[in-house]
PDB file of C-alpha atoms in Angstrom:
ATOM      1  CA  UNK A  19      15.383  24.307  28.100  1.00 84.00           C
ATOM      2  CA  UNK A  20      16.627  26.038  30.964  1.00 91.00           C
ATOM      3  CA  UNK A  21      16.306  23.901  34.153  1.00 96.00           C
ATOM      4  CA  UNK A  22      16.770  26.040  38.094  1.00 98.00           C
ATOM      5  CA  UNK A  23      16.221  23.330  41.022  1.00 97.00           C
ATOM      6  CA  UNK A  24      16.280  25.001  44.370  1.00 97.00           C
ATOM      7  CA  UNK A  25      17.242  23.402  47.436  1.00 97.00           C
ATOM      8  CA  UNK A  26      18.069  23.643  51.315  1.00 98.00           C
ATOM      9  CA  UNK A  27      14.698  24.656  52.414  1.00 97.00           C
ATOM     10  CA  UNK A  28      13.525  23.782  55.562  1.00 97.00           C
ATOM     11  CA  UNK A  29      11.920  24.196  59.521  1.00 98.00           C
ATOM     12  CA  UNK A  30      14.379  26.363  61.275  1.00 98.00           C
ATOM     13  CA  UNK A  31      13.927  28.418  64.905  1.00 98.00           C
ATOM     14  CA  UNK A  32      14.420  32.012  64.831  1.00 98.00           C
ATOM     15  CA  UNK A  33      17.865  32.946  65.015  1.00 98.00           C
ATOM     16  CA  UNK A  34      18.882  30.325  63.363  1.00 98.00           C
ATOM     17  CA  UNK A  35      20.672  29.899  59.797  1.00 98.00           C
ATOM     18  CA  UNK A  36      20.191  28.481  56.642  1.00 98.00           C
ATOM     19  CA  UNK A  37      21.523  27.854  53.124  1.00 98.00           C
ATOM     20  CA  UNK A  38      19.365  27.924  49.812  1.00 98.00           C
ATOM     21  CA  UNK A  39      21.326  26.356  46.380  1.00 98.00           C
ATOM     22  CA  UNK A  40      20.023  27.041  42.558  1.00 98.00           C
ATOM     23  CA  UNK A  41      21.699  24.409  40.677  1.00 98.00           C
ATOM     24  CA  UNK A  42      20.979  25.680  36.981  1.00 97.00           C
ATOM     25  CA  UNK A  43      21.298  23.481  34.013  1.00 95.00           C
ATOM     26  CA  UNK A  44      23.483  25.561  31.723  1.00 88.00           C
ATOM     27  CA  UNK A  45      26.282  28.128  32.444  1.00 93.00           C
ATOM     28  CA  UNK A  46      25.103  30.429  34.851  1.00 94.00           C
ATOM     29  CA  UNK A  47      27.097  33.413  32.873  1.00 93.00           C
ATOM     30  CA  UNK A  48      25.189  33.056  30.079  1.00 91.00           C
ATOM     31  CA  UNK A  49      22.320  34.941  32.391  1.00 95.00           C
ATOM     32  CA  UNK A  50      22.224  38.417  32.477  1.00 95.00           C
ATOM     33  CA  UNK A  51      20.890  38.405  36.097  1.00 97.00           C
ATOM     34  CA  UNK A  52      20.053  35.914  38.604  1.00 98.00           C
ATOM     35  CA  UNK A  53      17.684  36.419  41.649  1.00 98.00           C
ATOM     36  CA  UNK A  54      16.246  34.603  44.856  1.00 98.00           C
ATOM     37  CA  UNK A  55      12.418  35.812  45.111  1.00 98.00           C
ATOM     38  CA  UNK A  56      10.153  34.856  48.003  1.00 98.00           C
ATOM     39  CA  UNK A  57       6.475  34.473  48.397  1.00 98.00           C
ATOM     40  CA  UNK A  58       4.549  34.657  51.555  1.00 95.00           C
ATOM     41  CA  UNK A  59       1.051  33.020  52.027  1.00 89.00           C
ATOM     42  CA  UNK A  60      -1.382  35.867  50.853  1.00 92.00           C
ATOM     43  CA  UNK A  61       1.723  37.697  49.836  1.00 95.00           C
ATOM     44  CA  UNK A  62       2.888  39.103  46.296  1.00 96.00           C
ATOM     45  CA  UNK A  63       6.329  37.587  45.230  1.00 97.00           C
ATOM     46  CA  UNK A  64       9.250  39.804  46.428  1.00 97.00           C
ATOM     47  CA  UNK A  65      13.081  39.988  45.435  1.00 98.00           C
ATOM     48  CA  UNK A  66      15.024  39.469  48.300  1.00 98.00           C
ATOM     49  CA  UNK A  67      18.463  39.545  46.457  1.00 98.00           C
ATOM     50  CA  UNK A  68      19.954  39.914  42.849  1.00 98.00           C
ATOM     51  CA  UNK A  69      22.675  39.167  40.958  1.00 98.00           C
ATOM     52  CA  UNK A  70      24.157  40.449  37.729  1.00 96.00           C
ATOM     53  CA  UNK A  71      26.207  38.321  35.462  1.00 95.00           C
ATOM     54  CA  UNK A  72      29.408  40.283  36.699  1.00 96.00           C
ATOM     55  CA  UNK A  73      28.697  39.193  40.402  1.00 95.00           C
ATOM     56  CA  UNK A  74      27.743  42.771  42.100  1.00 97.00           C
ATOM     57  CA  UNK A  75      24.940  41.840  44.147  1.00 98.00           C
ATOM     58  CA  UNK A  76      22.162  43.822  45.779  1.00 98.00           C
ATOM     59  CA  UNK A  77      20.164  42.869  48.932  1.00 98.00           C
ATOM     60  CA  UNK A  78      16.696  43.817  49.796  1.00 97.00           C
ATOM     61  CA  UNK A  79      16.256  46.384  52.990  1.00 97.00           C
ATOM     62  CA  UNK A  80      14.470  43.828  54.678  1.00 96.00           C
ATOM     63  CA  UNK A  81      17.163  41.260  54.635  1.00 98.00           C
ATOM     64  CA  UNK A  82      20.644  43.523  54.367  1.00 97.00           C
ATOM     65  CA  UNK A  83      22.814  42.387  56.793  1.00 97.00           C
ATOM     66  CA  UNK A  84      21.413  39.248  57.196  1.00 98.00           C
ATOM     67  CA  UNK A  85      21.161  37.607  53.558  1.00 98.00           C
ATOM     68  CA  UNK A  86      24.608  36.874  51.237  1.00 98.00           C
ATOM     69  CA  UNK A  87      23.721  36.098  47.681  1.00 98.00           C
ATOM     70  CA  UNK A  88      26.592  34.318  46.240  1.00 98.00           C
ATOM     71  CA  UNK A  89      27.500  31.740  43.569  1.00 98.00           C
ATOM     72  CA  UNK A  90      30.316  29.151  42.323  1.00 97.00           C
ATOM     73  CA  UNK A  91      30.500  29.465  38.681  1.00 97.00           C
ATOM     74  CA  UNK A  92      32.300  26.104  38.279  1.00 97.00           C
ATOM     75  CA  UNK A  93      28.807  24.449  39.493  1.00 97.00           C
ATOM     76  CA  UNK A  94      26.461  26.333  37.510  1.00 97.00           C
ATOM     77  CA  UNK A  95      25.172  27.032  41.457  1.00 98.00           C
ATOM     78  CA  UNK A  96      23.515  29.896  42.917  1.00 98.00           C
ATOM     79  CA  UNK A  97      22.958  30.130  47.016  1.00 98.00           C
ATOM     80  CA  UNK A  98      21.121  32.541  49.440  1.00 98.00           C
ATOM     81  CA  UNK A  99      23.260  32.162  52.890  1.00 98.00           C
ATOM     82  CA  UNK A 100      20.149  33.503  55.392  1.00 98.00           C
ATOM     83  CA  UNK A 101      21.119  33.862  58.848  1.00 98.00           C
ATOM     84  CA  UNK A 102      19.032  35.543  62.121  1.00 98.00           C
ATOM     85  CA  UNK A 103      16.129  34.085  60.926  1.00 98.00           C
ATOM     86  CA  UNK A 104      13.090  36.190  61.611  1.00 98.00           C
ATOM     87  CA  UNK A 105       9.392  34.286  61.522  1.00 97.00           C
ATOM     88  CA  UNK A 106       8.487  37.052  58.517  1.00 96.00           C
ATOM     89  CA  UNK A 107      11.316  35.676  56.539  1.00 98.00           C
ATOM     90  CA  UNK A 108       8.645  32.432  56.060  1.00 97.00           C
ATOM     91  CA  UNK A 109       8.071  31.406  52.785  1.00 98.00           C
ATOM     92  CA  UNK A 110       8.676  29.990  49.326  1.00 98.00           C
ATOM     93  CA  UNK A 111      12.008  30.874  48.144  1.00 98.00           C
ATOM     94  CA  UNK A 112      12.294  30.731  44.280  1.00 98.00           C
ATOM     95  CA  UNK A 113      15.576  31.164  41.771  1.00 98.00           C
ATOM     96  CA  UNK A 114      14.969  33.230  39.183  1.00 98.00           C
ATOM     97  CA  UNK A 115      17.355  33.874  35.706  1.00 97.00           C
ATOM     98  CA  UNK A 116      17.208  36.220  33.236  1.00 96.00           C
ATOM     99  CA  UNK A 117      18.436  36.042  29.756  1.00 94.00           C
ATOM    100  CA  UNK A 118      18.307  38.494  26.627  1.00 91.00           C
ATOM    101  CA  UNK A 119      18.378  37.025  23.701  1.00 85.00           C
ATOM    102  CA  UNK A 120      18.021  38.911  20.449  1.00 86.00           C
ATOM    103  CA  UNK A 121      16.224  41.623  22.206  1.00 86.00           C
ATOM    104  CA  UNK A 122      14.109  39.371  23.421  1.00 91.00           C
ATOM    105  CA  UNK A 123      14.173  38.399  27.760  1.00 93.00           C
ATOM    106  CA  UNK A 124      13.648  35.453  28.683  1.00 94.00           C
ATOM    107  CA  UNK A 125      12.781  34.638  32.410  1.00 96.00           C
ATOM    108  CA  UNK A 126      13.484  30.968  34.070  1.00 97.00           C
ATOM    109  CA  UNK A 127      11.932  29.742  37.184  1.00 98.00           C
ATOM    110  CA  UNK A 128      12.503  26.969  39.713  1.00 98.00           C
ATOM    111  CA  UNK A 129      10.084  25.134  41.560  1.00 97.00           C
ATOM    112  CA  UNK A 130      10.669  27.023  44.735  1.00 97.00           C
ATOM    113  CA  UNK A 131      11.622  25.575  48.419  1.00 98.00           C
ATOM    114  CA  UNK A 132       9.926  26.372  51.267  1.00 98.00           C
ATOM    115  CA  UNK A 133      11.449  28.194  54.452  1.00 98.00           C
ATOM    116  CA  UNK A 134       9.518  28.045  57.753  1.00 98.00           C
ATOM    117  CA  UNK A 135      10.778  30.157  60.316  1.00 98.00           C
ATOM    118  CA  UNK A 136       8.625  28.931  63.796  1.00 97.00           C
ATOM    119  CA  UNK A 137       9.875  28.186  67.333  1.00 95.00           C
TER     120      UNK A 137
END
């Protein structure tokens, strides 16, 4: 069974930085895609940035510029570099993984850490 643990969540001011890890269980290639989603109270869960198994990335609007999706294939890791924090940036941040397997997808979750962006 797949395992994702998120970490690095926390209180930060605006402005100020912060960097999320996925530490997955298995190889990390064997995913087609990997993700970092966020949820907002009241809010549907967004993508904020993607990954395919070949490392192009793609950033949200809302966070281009500002986000860096990136991972170390020799820890099975994942991270989400977030810097010039904005207050609407608040939320749960979740690691997502995608694998097809035999024309079937299978879709991994982790528990989510939560970002608070408050002066």
């Amino acid at each position: 069974q797949v395992q994702l643990v998120e970490s690095g969540g926390g209180l930060v001011q605006p402005g100020g930085s912060l960097r999320l890890s996925c530490a997955a269980s298995g190889n990390i290639l064997s995913f087609n895609a990997m993700g970092w989603y966020r949820q907002a109270p009241g809010n549907q869960r967004e993508r904020v940035a993607g990954m395919t198994s070949f490392g192009s990335t793609v950033h949200e609007d809302s966070v281009k510029g500002r986000f860096t999706m990136s991972r170390d294939i020799a820890k099975n890791t994942v991270y989400l570099e977030m810097s010039s924090l904005k207050p609407e940036d608040t939320g749960v941040y979740y690691c997502n993984a995608v694998a097809w397997e035999r024309a079937s997808r299978n879709e991994y979750w982790g528990q989510g850490t939560q970002v608070t962006v408050s002066s």
